[in-house]
mmCIF file of C-alpha atoms and ligand atoms in Angstrom:
data_model
loop_
_atom_site.group_PDB
_atom_site.id
_atom_site.type_symbol
_atom_site.label_atom_id
_atom_site.label_comp_id
_atom_site.label_asym_id
_atom_site.label_seq_id
_atom_site.Cartn_x
_atom_site.Cartn_y
_atom_site.Cartn_z
ATOM 1 C CA MET A 1 -9.167 -18.090 -3.799
ATOM 2 C CA PHE A 2 -10.933 -14.678 -3.847
ATOM 3 C CA LYS A 3 -14.669 -14.953 -4.035
ATOM 4 C CA ASN A 4 -15.108 -11.168 -4.045
ATOM 5 C CA LYS A 5 -12.770 -8.316 -4.866
ATOM 6 C CA LEU A 6 -13.092 -6.680 -1.487
ATOM 7 C CA GLY A 7 -10.900 -7.952 1.329
ATOM 8 C CA PHE A 8 -11.047 -6.777 4.948
ATOM 9 C CA GLY A 9 -7.670 -5.362 5.928
ATOM 10 C CA LEU A 10 -7.278 -5.766 9.679
ATOM 11 C CA MET A 11 -4.822 -2.857 10.275
ATOM 12 C CA ARG A 12 -7.223 -0.057 11.158
ATOM 13 C CA LEU A 13 -9.645 -1.852 13.373
ATOM 14 C CA PRO A 14 -11.965 0.107 15.689
ATOM 15 C CA GLN A 15 -10.115 0.976 18.995
ATOM 16 C CA THR A 16 -11.319 1.456 22.513
ATOM 17 C CA ASP A 17 -8.525 4.068 23.027
ATOM 18 C CA GLU A 18 -7.841 6.154 19.958
ATOM 19 C CA ASN A 19 -4.231 6.806 21.092
ATOM 20 C CA ASP A 20 -3.436 3.112 21.724
ATOM 21 C CA TRP A 21 -3.146 1.055 18.490
ATOM 22 C CA ALA A 22 -3.109 -2.188 20.548
ATOM 23 C CA SER A 23 -6.573 -1.420 22.030
ATOM 24 C CA VAL A 24 -8.781 -3.316 19.490
ATOM 25 C CA ASP A 25 -12.502 -2.831 20.157
ATOM 26 C CA MET A 26 -13.601 -6.448 19.856
ATOM 27 C CA GLU A 27 -17.305 -5.780 20.203
ATOM 28 C CA GLU A 28 -17.345 -3.505 17.089
ATOM 29 C CA THR A 29 -14.863 -5.693 15.308
ATOM 30 C CA VAL A 30 -17.044 -8.882 15.799
ATOM 31 C CA LYS A 31 -20.108 -6.838 14.533
ATOM 32 C CA MET A 32 -18.181 -5.786 11.390
ATOM 33 C CA ILE A 33 -16.828 -9.270 10.674
ATOM 34 C CA ASP A 34 -20.117 -10.915 11.117
ATOM 35 C CA TYR A 35 -21.724 -8.536 8.697
ATOM 36 C CA PHE A 36 -18.859 -8.979 6.182
ATOM 37 C CA MET A 37 -19.338 -12.872 6.310
ATOM 38 C CA GLU A 38 -23.119 -12.601 6.214
ATOM 39 C CA LYS A 39 -22.798 -10.691 2.896
ATOM 40 C CA GLY A 40 -20.704 -13.495 1.420
ATOM 41 C CA LEU A 41 -17.297 -11.664 1.548
ATOM 42 C CA THR A 42 -14.541 -13.960 2.783
ATOM 43 C CA HIS A 43 -10.933 -12.645 2.616
ATOM 44 C CA PHE A 44 -9.101 -11.217 5.622
ATOM 45 C CA ASP A 45 -5.606 -9.703 5.705
ATOM 46 C CA THR A 46 -3.427 -9.261 8.830
ATOM 47 C CA ALA A 47 0.223 -8.902 9.741
ATOM 48 C CA TYR A 48 2.477 -9.615 12.688
ATOM 49 C CA SER A 49 2.756 -5.923 13.422
ATOM 50 C CA TYR A 50 -0.770 -4.725 13.077
ATOM 51 C CA HIS A 51 -2.219 -3.380 16.295
ATOM 52 C CA HIS A 52 0.978 -4.559 17.932
ATOM 53 C CA GLY A 53 0.017 -8.146 17.418
ATOM 54 C CA ASN A 54 -3.573 -7.789 18.459
ATOM 55 C CA SER A 55 -4.860 -7.868 14.822
ATOM 56 C CA GLU A 56 -3.903 -11.576 14.540
ATOM 57 C CA LYS A 57 -5.475 -12.312 17.929
ATOM 58 C CA ALA A 58 -8.657 -10.393 16.939
ATOM 59 C CA PHE A 59 -8.884 -12.457 13.698
ATOM 60 C CA LYS A 60 -8.612 -15.665 15.737
ATOM 61 C CA GLU A 61 -11.310 -14.605 18.175
ATOM 62 C CA ALA A 62 -13.752 -13.034 15.606
ATOM 63 C CA VAL A 63 -13.240 -15.402 12.608
ATOM 64 C CA VAL A 64 -11.339 -18.626 13.357
ATOM 65 C CA GLN A 65 -13.218 -19.538 16.520
ATOM 66 C CA LYS A 66 -16.629 -18.746 14.945
ATOM 67 C CA TYR A 67 -16.450 -19.980 11.341
ATOM 68 C CA PRO A 68 -15.341 -23.220 9.613
ATOM 69 C CA ARG A 69 -11.913 -22.959 8.000
ATOM 70 C CA ASP A 70 -13.355 -23.277 4.495
ATOM 71 C CA ALA A 71 -15.651 -20.355 5.033
ATOM 72 C CA TYR A 72 -12.886 -17.738 4.798
ATOM 73 C CA THR A 73 -9.357 -17.123 3.432
ATOM 74 C CA VAL A 74 -6.532 -15.242 5.172
ATOM 75 C CA SER A 75 -3.287 -13.589 4.290
ATOM 76 C CA ASP A 76 -0.542 -12.831 6.839
ATOM 77 C CA LYS A 77 2.883 -11.209 6.618
ATOM 78 C CA MET A 78 6.448 -11.813 7.869
ATOM 79 C CA PRO A 79 7.943 -8.731 9.587
ATOM 80 C CA VAL A 80 11.111 -8.717 7.544
ATOM 81 C CA TRP A 81 12.573 -5.807 9.400
ATOM 82 C CA LEU A 82 12.720 -7.900 12.630
ATOM 83 C CA VAL A 83 14.491 -10.860 10.932
ATOM 84 C CA LYS A 84 18.117 -11.001 11.877
ATOM 85 C CA GLU A 85 18.984 -14.572 10.925
ATOM 86 C CA ASN A 86 17.408 -17.411 8.915
ATOM 87 C CA ALA A 87 15.959 -19.104 12.065
ATOM 88 C CA ASP A 88 13.823 -16.106 12.740
ATOM 89 C CA TYR A 89 11.525 -16.826 9.831
ATOM 90 C CA GLN A 90 10.308 -20.023 11.342
ATOM 91 C CA LYS A 91 10.096 -18.470 14.792
ATOM 92 C CA PHE A 92 7.840 -15.626 13.614
ATOM 93 C CA PHE A 93 5.776 -17.831 11.338
ATOM 94 C CA ASP A 94 5.044 -20.417 14.069
ATOM 95 C CA GLU A 95 4.105 -17.587 16.416
ATOM 96 C CA GLN A 96 1.711 -16.163 13.767
ATOM 97 C CA LEU A 97 0.053 -19.583 13.155
ATOM 98 C CA GLU A 98 -0.504 -19.795 16.924
ATOM 99 C CA ARG A 99 -1.771 -16.255 17.283
ATOM 100 C CA CYS A 100 -4.243 -16.724 14.405
ATOM 101 C CA GLY A 101 -5.219 -20.221 15.535
ATOM 102 C CA VAL A 102 -4.885 -21.688 12.025
ATOM 103 C CA ASP A 103 -2.824 -24.627 10.583
ATOM 104 C CA PHE A 104 -2.041 -22.735 7.360
ATOM 105 C CA PHE A 105 -2.345 -19.425 5.647
ATOM 106 C CA ASP A 106 -4.041 -19.083 2.246
ATOM 107 C CA LEU A 107 -1.481 -16.507 1.306
ATOM 108 C CA TYR A 108 1.718 -15.486 3.075
ATOM 109 C CA PHE A 109 3.757 -12.327 2.220
ATOM 110 C CA LEU A 110 7.120 -10.930 3.095
ATOM 111 C CA HIS A 111 5.993 -7.639 4.475
ATOM 112 C CA ALA A 112 6.824 -4.183 3.012
ATOM 113 C CA LEU A 113 9.795 -4.969 0.796
ATOM 114 C CA ASP A 114 11.914 -2.052 -0.397
ATOM 115 C CA GLU A 115 15.478 -2.236 -1.602
ATOM 116 C CA LYS A 116 16.836 -2.845 1.889
ATOM 117 C CA GLY A 117 14.005 -5.284 2.837
ATOM 118 C CA TYR A 118 14.683 -7.299 -0.372
ATOM 119 C CA THR A 119 18.450 -7.341 0.085
ATOM 120 C CA ASP A 120 18.072 -8.585 3.649
ATOM 121 C CA SER A 121 15.453 -11.165 2.582
ATOM 122 C CA VAL A 122 17.819 -12.579 0.031
ATOM 123 C CA GLU A 123 20.686 -12.617 2.475
ATOM 124 C CA PHE A 124 18.723 -14.399 5.216
ATOM 125 C CA GLY A 125 16.897 -16.851 2.888
ATOM 126 C CA GLY A 126 13.450 -15.265 2.964
ATOM 127 C CA PHE A 127 12.341 -16.499 -0.523
ATOM 128 C CA GLU A 128 13.601 -20.045 0.244
ATOM 129 C CA PHE A 129 11.519 -19.916 3.386
ATOM 130 C CA LEU A 130 8.434 -18.931 1.443
ATOM 131 C CA LYS A 131 9.033 -21.849 -0.920
ATOM 132 C CA LYS A 132 9.496 -24.235 1.984
ATOM 133 C CA ILE A 133 6.153 -23.276 3.706
ATOM 134 C CA LYS A 134 4.371 -23.537 0.406
ATOM 135 C CA ALA A 135 5.805 -27.098 -0.234
ATOM 136 C CA GLU A 136 4.734 -28.019 3.331
ATOM 137 C CA GLY A 137 1.153 -26.747 2.740
ATOM 138 C CA LYS A 138 1.479 -24.212 5.503
ATOM 139 C CA ALA A 139 0.983 -21.439 2.947
ATOM 140 C CA LYS A 140 -1.181 -22.137 -0.050
ATOM 141 C CA SER A 141 0.351 -19.332 -2.040
ATOM 142 C CA ILE A 142 3.229 -16.780 -1.462
ATOM 143 C CA GLY A 143 4.256 -13.283 -2.283
ATOM 144 C CA PHE A 144 5.335 -9.924 -0.868
ATOM 145 C CA SER A 145 4.006 -6.456 -0.280
ATOM 146 C CA TYR A 146 6.039 -3.689 -1.855
ATOM 147 C CA HIS A 147 6.872 -0.047 -1.254
ATOM 148 C CA ALA A 148 9.520 1.010 -3.799
ATOM 149 C CA ALA A 149 10.307 1.770 -7.381
ATOM 150 C CA ALA A 150 8.720 -0.083 -10.320
ATOM 151 C CA ASP A 151 11.993 -0.966 -12.044
ATOM 152 C CA PHE A 152 13.213 -2.663 -8.924
ATOM 153 C CA LEU A 153 9.903 -4.576 -8.583
ATOM 154 C CA ASP A 154 10.413 -5.720 -12.185
ATOM 155 C CA GLN A 155 13.879 -7.094 -11.161
ATOM 156 C CA ILE A 156 12.561 -8.865 -8.052
ATOM 157 C CA LEU A 157 9.812 -10.541 -10.090
ATOM 158 C CA GLU A 158 12.374 -11.545 -12.747
ATOM 159 C CA ASN A 159 14.525 -13.122 -10.032
ATOM 160 C CA HIS A 160 11.654 -14.884 -8.266
ATOM 161 C CA PRO A 161 9.223 -16.653 -10.583
ATOM 162 C CA GLU A 162 8.004 -18.605 -7.552
ATOM 163 C CA VAL A 163 5.973 -15.551 -6.409
ATOM 164 C CA ASP A 164 2.196 -15.957 -6.801
ATOM 165 C CA TYR A 165 0.986 -12.508 -5.623
ATOM 166 C CA VAL A 166 2.182 -8.994 -4.890
ATOM 167 C CA LEU A 167 0.501 -6.498 -2.665
ATOM 168 C CA LEU A 168 0.861 -3.003 -4.169
ATOM 169 C CA GLN A 169 -0.174 0.512 -3.150
ATOM 170 C CA ILE A 170 -2.637 1.529 -5.913
ATOM 171 C CA ASN A 171 -5.134 4.377 -5.935
ATOM 172 C CA TYR A 172 -6.095 6.877 -8.625
ATOM 173 C CA ALA A 173 -4.189 9.792 -7.044
ATOM 174 C CA ASP A 174 -0.936 7.693 -7.020
ATOM 175 C CA TRP A 175 -1.550 6.037 -10.433
ATOM 176 C CA GLU A 176 0.797 8.374 -12.181
ATOM 177 C CA SER A 177 2.762 9.520 -9.113
ATOM 178 C CA GLU A 178 6.536 9.692 -9.682
ATOM 179 C CA ALA A 179 7.212 8.628 -6.116
ATOM 180 C CA VAL A 180 4.711 5.692 -5.664
ATOM 181 C CA GLU A 181 4.576 4.647 -9.375
ATOM 182 C CA SER A 182 1.294 2.777 -8.897
ATOM 183 C CA ARG A 183 0.669 2.291 -12.639
ATOM 184 C CA ARG A 184 4.269 1.190 -13.362
ATOM 185 C CA CYS A 185 4.319 -1.258 -10.474
ATOM 186 C CA TYR A 186 0.951 -2.710 -11.601
ATOM 187 C CA GLU A 187 2.376 -3.083 -15.162
ATOM 188 C CA ALA A 188 5.457 -4.831 -13.821
ATOM 189 C CA ALA A 189 3.201 -7.413 -12.087
ATOM 190 C CA VAL A 190 1.146 -7.833 -15.302
ATOM 191 C CA LYS A 191 4.298 -8.310 -17.323
ATOM 192 C CA HIS A 192 5.389 -11.172 -15.005
ATOM 193 C CA ASN A 193 1.810 -12.624 -14.893
ATOM 194 C CA VAL A 194 1.666 -12.103 -11.083
ATOM 195 C CA SER A 195 -1.779 -11.318 -9.618
ATOM 196 C CA VAL A 196 -2.139 -8.153 -7.619
ATOM 197 C CA LEU A 197 -3.729 -7.388 -4.250
ATOM 198 C CA VAL A 198 -4.213 -3.667 -3.512
ATOM 199 C CA MET A 199 -3.414 -1.821 -0.326
ATOM 200 C CA GLU A 200 -4.129 1.845 0.421
ATOM 201 C CA PRO A 201 -7.000 2.082 -2.206
ATOM 202 C CA ILE A 202 -8.274 5.250 -0.460
ATOM 203 C CA LYS A 203 -4.719 6.583 0.197
ATOM 204 C CA GLY A 204 -4.903 6.163 3.959
ATOM 205 C CA GLY A 205 -8.396 7.596 4.002
ATOM 206 C CA SER A 206 -7.479 10.863 2.206
ATOM 207 C CA LEU A 207 -9.550 10.024 -0.936
ATOM 208 C CA ALA A 208 -12.695 9.793 1.230
ATOM 209 C CA ASN A 209 -12.542 13.542 1.556
ATOM 210 C CA VAL A 210 -11.702 15.063 -1.853
ATOM 211 C CA PRO A 211 -11.815 18.843 -2.595
ATOM 212 C CA ALA A 212 -15.313 20.307 -2.902
ATOM 213 C CA ASP A 213 -15.041 20.659 -6.757
ATOM 214 C CA ALA A 214 -14.158 17.019 -7.088
ATOM 215 C CA GLU A 215 -16.866 15.938 -4.670
ATOM 216 C CA LYS A 216 -19.352 17.786 -6.786
ATOM 217 C CA LEU A 217 -18.379 15.835 -9.914
ATOM 218 C CA PHE A 218 -18.741 12.511 -8.022
ATOM 219 C CA LYS A 219 -22.220 13.512 -6.589
ATOM 220 C CA GLU A 220 -23.548 14.758 -9.962
ATOM 221 C CA TYR A 221 -22.997 11.313 -11.425
ATOM 222 C CA HIS A 222 -23.855 9.119 -8.416
ATOM 223 C CA PRO A 223 -25.705 11.200 -5.774
ATOM 224 C CA ASP A 224 -25.803 8.393 -3.315
ATOM 225 C CA MET A 225 -22.336 7.029 -3.529
ATOM 226 C CA SER A 226 -19.368 7.983 -1.360
ATOM 227 C CA ALA A 227 -16.019 9.480 -2.527
ATOM 228 C CA ALA A 228 -14.432 6.301 -1.069
ATOM 229 C CA SER A 229 -16.486 4.110 -3.384
ATOM 230 C CA TRP A 230 -14.864 5.758 -6.531
ATOM 231 C CA ALA A 231 -11.390 4.986 -5.106
ATOM 232 C CA ILE A 232 -12.184 1.318 -4.270
ATOM 233 C CA ARG A 233 -13.896 0.740 -7.535
ATOM 234 C CA PHE A 234 -10.990 2.306 -9.467
ATOM 235 C CA ALA A 235 -8.577 -0.217 -7.893
ATOM 236 C CA ALA A 236 -10.994 -3.133 -8.213
ATOM 237 C CA SER A 237 -11.563 -2.334 -11.889
ATOM 238 C CA LEU A 238 -8.074 -3.282 -12.842
ATOM 239 C CA GLU A 239 -8.091 -6.610 -14.568
ATOM 240 C CA ASN A 240 -5.081 -8.137 -12.803
ATOM 241 C CA VAL A 241 -6.296 -7.146 -9.343
ATOM 242 C CA VAL A 242 -7.808 -10.021 -7.511
ATOM 243 C CA CYS A 243 -8.511 -8.339 -4.213
ATOM 244 C CA VAL A 244 -8.615 -4.756 -2.837
ATOM 245 C CA LEU A 245 -7.812 -4.618 0.884
ATOM 246 C CA SER A 246 -9.752 -1.896 2.677
ATOM 247 C CA GLY A 247 -8.757 -1.090 6.269
ATOM 248 C CA MET A 248 -12.251 -0.431 7.625
ATOM 249 C CA SER A 249 -12.453 1.243 11.043
ATOM 250 C CA ASN A 250 -16.074 1.304 11.820
ATOM 251 C CA PHE A 251 -19.354 -0.389 10.840
ATOM 252 C CA GLU A 252 -20.436 2.630 8.721
ATOM 253 C CA GLN A 253 -17.356 2.175 6.446
ATOM 254 C CA MET A 254 -17.988 -1.509 6.273
ATOM 255 C CA ALA A 255 -21.619 -1.101 5.216
ATOM 256 C CA ASP A 256 -20.609 1.556 2.627
ATOM 257 C CA ASN A 257 -17.799 -0.636 1.115
ATOM 258 C CA VAL A 258 -20.004 -3.739 1.071
ATOM 259 C CA SER A 259 -22.939 -1.849 -0.532
ATOM 260 C CA TYR A 260 -21.139 -1.439 -3.860
ATOM 261 C CA MET A 261 -18.580 -4.287 -3.723
ATOM 262 C CA GLU A 262 -21.201 -7.052 -2.848
ATOM 263 C CA ASN A 263 -22.150 -7.041 -6.532
ATOM 264 C CA PHE A 264 -19.125 -5.279 -8.022
ATOM 265 C CA THR A 265 -19.419 -3.533 -11.445
ATOM 266 C CA PRO A 266 -16.194 -2.136 -12.916
ATOM 267 C CA LEU A 267 -15.939 1.591 -13.728
ATOM 268 C CA ASN A 268 -17.499 2.578 -17.169
ATOM 269 C CA ASP A 269 -15.767 5.105 -19.551
ATOM 270 C CA GLU A 270 -17.823 8.049 -18.135
ATOM 271 C CA GLU A 271 -16.821 7.176 -14.605
ATOM 272 C CA ARG A 272 -13.168 6.926 -15.666
ATOM 273 C CA GLU A 273 -13.337 10.352 -17.198
ATOM 274 C CA ILE A 274 -14.710 11.769 -13.958
ATOM 275 C CA ILE A 275 -11.816 10.189 -12.022
ATOM 276 C CA ARG A 276 -9.466 11.743 -14.528
ATOM 277 C CA LYS A 277 -10.990 15.191 -13.802
ATOM 278 C CA VAL A 278 -10.902 14.686 -10.053
ATOM 279 C CA THR A 279 -7.215 13.664 -10.236
ATOM 280 C CA ALA A 280 -6.592 16.924 -12.082
ATOM 281 C CA ILE A 281 -8.359 18.934 -9.403
ATOM 282 C CA ILE A 282 -6.331 17.183 -6.700
ATOM 283 C CA ASN A 283 -3.178 17.963 -8.722
ATOM 284 C CA GLU A 284 -4.145 21.638 -9.129
ATOM 285 C CA ASN A 285 -3.037 22.026 -5.506
ATOM 286 C CA THR A 286 0.436 20.891 -6.514
ATOM 287 C CA ALA A 287 3.074 22.823 -4.687
ATOM 288 C CA ILE A 288 6.038 22.186 -7.028
ATOM 289 C CA PRO A 289 4.958 22.055 -10.679
ATOM 290 C CA CYS A 290 7.351 19.192 -11.586
ATOM 291 C CA THR A 291 6.134 17.076 -14.535
ATOM 292 C CA ALA A 292 8.580 14.235 -13.879
ATOM 293 C CA CYS A 293 10.296 14.672 -17.242
ATOM 294 C CA ASN A 294 13.589 13.622 -15.639
ATOM 295 C CA TYR A 295 15.694 16.067 -17.686
ATOM 296 C CA CYS A 296 17.250 17.341 -14.456
ATOM 297 C CA LEU A 297 18.670 13.909 -13.563
ATOM 298 C CA LYS A 298 21.106 13.868 -16.487
ATOM 299 C CA ASP A 299 24.075 15.594 -14.939
ATOM 300 C CA CYS A 300 23.429 15.609 -11.241
ATOM 301 C CA PRO A 301 26.759 14.665 -9.700
ATOM 302 C CA LYS A 302 25.044 13.474 -6.491
ATOM 303 C CA ASN A 303 22.511 11.166 -8.075
ATOM 304 C CA ILE A 304 19.597 12.927 -6.427
ATOM 305 C CA PRO A 305 16.203 11.539 -7.695
ATOM 306 C CA ILE A 306 14.813 15.102 -7.817
ATOM 307 C CA PRO A 307 11.260 14.389 -9.314
ATOM 308 C CA LYS A 308 10.716 11.632 -6.852
ATOM 309 C CA TYR A 309 11.399 13.953 -3.882
ATOM 310 C CA PHE A 310 9.115 16.576 -5.444
ATOM 311 C CA SER A 311 6.342 14.066 -5.947
ATOM 312 C CA LEU A 312 6.537 13.077 -2.232
ATOM 313 C CA TYR A 313 6.569 16.585 -1.162
ATOM 314 C CA ASN A 314 3.489 17.477 -3.316
ATOM 315 C CA ASN A 315 1.807 14.399 -2.019
ATOM 316 C CA GLN A 316 2.178 15.486 1.644
ATOM 317 C CA LYS A 317 0.982 18.971 0.793
ATOM 318 C CA GLN A 318 -2.224 17.629 -0.750
ATOM 319 C CA PHE A 319 -3.052 14.862 1.745
ATOM 320 C CA GLY A 320 -0.920 15.533 4.787
ATOM 321 C CA LEU A 321 2.251 13.726 5.831
ATOM 322 C CA THR A 322 1.749 9.999 6.351
ATOM 323 C CA PHE A 323 3.845 7.062 7.651
ATOM 324 C CA LEU A 324 3.997 5.605 4.118
ATOM 325 C CA GLN A 325 5.392 8.796 2.642
ATOM 326 C CA ILE A 326 8.125 8.811 5.299
ATOM 327 C CA ALA A 327 8.770 5.139 4.378
ATOM 328 C CA TYR A 328 9.225 6.020 0.675
ATOM 329 C CA TYR A 329 11.469 8.933 1.615
ATOM 330 C CA THR A 330 13.618 6.679 3.801
ATOM 331 C CA ASP A 331 13.962 4.161 0.948
ATOM 332 C CA LEU A 332 15.017 6.894 -1.467
ATOM 333 C CA ILE A 333 17.657 8.364 0.880
ATOM 334 C CA ASN A 334 19.037 4.871 1.512
ATOM 335 C CA SER A 335 19.350 3.992 -2.174
ATOM 336 C CA ARG A 336 20.059 7.394 -3.923
ATOM 337 C CA GLY A 337 21.334 10.874 -3.135
ATOM 338 C CA LYS A 338 19.613 12.779 -0.343
ATOM 339 C CA PRO A 339 18.157 16.267 -0.909
ATOM 340 C CA ALA A 340 20.735 17.541 1.649
ATOM 341 C CA ASP A 341 23.553 16.094 -0.536
ATOM 342 C CA CYS A 342 22.948 18.903 -3.087
ATOM 343 C CA ILE A 343 26.119 20.847 -3.650
ATOM 344 C CA GLU A 344 24.210 23.665 -5.500
ATOM 345 C CA CYS A 345 26.157 23.233 -8.771
ATOM 346 C CA GLY A 346 22.957 24.423 -10.702
ATOM 347 C CA LYS A 347 23.246 21.960 -13.524
ATOM 348 C CA CYS A 348 19.758 20.666 -12.945
ATOM 349 C CA GLU A 349 18.104 24.080 -13.010
ATOM 350 C CA LYS A 350 19.558 24.827 -16.387
ATOM 351 C CA LEU A 351 17.924 21.753 -17.706
ATOM 352 C CA CYS A 352 14.473 22.159 -16.126
ATOM 353 C CA PRO A 353 11.802 23.155 -18.692
ATOM 354 C CA GLN A 354 9.476 24.244 -15.904
ATOM 355 C CA HIS A 355 12.125 26.642 -14.559
ATOM 356 C CA ILE A 356 11.715 25.243 -11.099
ATOM 357 C CA LEU A 357 14.155 26.531 -8.429
ATOM 358 C CA ILE A 358 15.242 23.023 -7.722
ATOM 359 C CA ILE A 359 17.984 23.950 -5.230
ATOM 360 C CA ASN A 360 15.627 25.897 -2.949
ATOM 361 C CA ASP A 361 12.841 23.306 -3.294
ATOM 362 C CA LEU A 362 15.141 20.549 -2.342
ATOM 363 C CA LYS A 363 15.996 22.375 0.860
ATOM 364 C CA GLU A 364 12.263 22.642 1.607
ATOM 365 C CA VAL A 365 11.876 18.874 0.962
ATOM 366 C CA ALA A 366 14.751 18.047 3.233
ATOM 367 C CA SER A 367 13.377 20.287 5.971
ATOM 368 C CA VAL A 368 9.849 18.730 5.959
ATOM 369 C CA PHE A 369 10.969 15.072 5.773
ATOM 370 C CA GLU A 370 13.992 15.245 7.970
ATOM 371 C CA THR A 371 11.941 16.980 10.679
ATOM 372 C CA ALA A 372 9.260 14.298 10.319
ATOM 373 C CA MET A 373 11.791 11.470 10.541
ATOM 374 C CA LYS A 374 13.308 12.997 13.631
ATOM 375 C CA GLU A 375 9.934 13.405 15.297
ATOM 376 C CA SER A 376 8.879 9.804 14.428
ATOM 377 C CA SER A 377 12.062 8.394 15.944
ATOM 378 C CA GLU A 378 11.629 10.355 19.199
HETATM 379 S S1 LIG B 1 22.180 21.600 -7.950
HETATM 380 FE FE1 LIG B 1 22.092 19.868 -6.549
HETATM 381 S S2 LIG B 1 20.386 18.672 -7.405
HETATM 382 FE FE2 LIG B 1 21.018 20.064 -9.006
HETATM 383 S S3 LIG B 1 22.554 18.932 -10.250
HETATM 384 FE FE3 LIG B 1 23.666 20.034 -8.713
HETATM 385 S S4 LIG B 1 23.905 18.641 -6.964
HETATM 386 FE FE4 LIG B 1 22.263 17.819 -8.306
HETATM 387 S S1 LIG B 2 13.522 18.887 -15.109
HETATM 388 FE FE1 LIG B 2 12.136 20.041 -13.820
HETATM 389 S S2 LIG B 2 10.059 19.333 -14.362
HETATM 390 FE FE2 LIG B 2 11.569 17.897 -15.233
HETATM 391 S S3 LIG B 2 11.706 16.287 -13.613
HETATM 392 FE FE3 LIG B 2 13.360 17.784 -13.159
HETATM 393 S S4 LIG B 2 12.406 19.272 -11.736
HETATM 394 FE FE4 LIG B 2 10.724 18.105 -12.629
#
């Protein structure tokens, strides 16, 4: 299905009003899409929720109404958090076909599964619905996008051999991240022989602007290539990755991405080594020196996933707090102990080889994320 490893993620389209996500700039969007198609790239990815529904409408106007159905492929996603009963799946799906102006999707996902999203999807029959639309030919292939722990992904894939694809957050900065577990999630998909699409290859744009020392390493090797190109090529170089979705927001980003993905070459060993050094530079700015050894977890009476919280905290220090980090934090507090549950027994600190003041650092984690959650709900 994927003629090229670069897909156009329609979630950060150019806007006419930068404060209004619904305000898609159609003139710029059409220009970008025409260029993308002209260069022989063909996959688009949208979702019910992107641009408050206007991503699907923009796709219809700029792609479906201009190009024959066999000139492109499209993936769309079920807003699982809005599903309250089984009948909702069909209702949303029909609305999406209508909004996009297509008779079928090439790939259809359950959107943003975490532990709660998965449990709800099982309860309401989400996976049966996927099988049904595939049998009807309304979705040529099926899968889910995922934002939680690798072990849980492994379980889901074990339970659902019908899944064709997973959409995972993979980038070089998160590859070994204790919170996101990019590498382990990728390996779970490989283990189950499920092909991978990638989201957030540039980590929400943050890997387009790396620290000066890191930028220097990139430029010394490829003077004319952007920092973003290293991030996209890192994800695309993984063997089981069939498509990297890039949420391009202007023509310049589109032209840059297409320039190296039109005729993609995987990273060589020297380039991999440079990425390893760049990752080390990014990690130097790590606020809490947790090595994710997990020793501290042994006796915690409150089942607090300490290294995962520290990884999320370090992440927001390096790259700024993002919606995705808050989503991971929410999933953690719903499934395990919260930082604020700590009763200060001190068992963990005795076990930490890095002598981290875990009790104090957990308070700092709670303060940053609880404030952000409060602000985002206001
Ligand atoms: S001090 Fe807090 S985090 Fe550490 S073991 Fe006790 S309850 Fe768990
Ligand atoms: S013991 Fe210390 S270094 Fe190891 S995971 Fe826990 S906090 Fe991190």
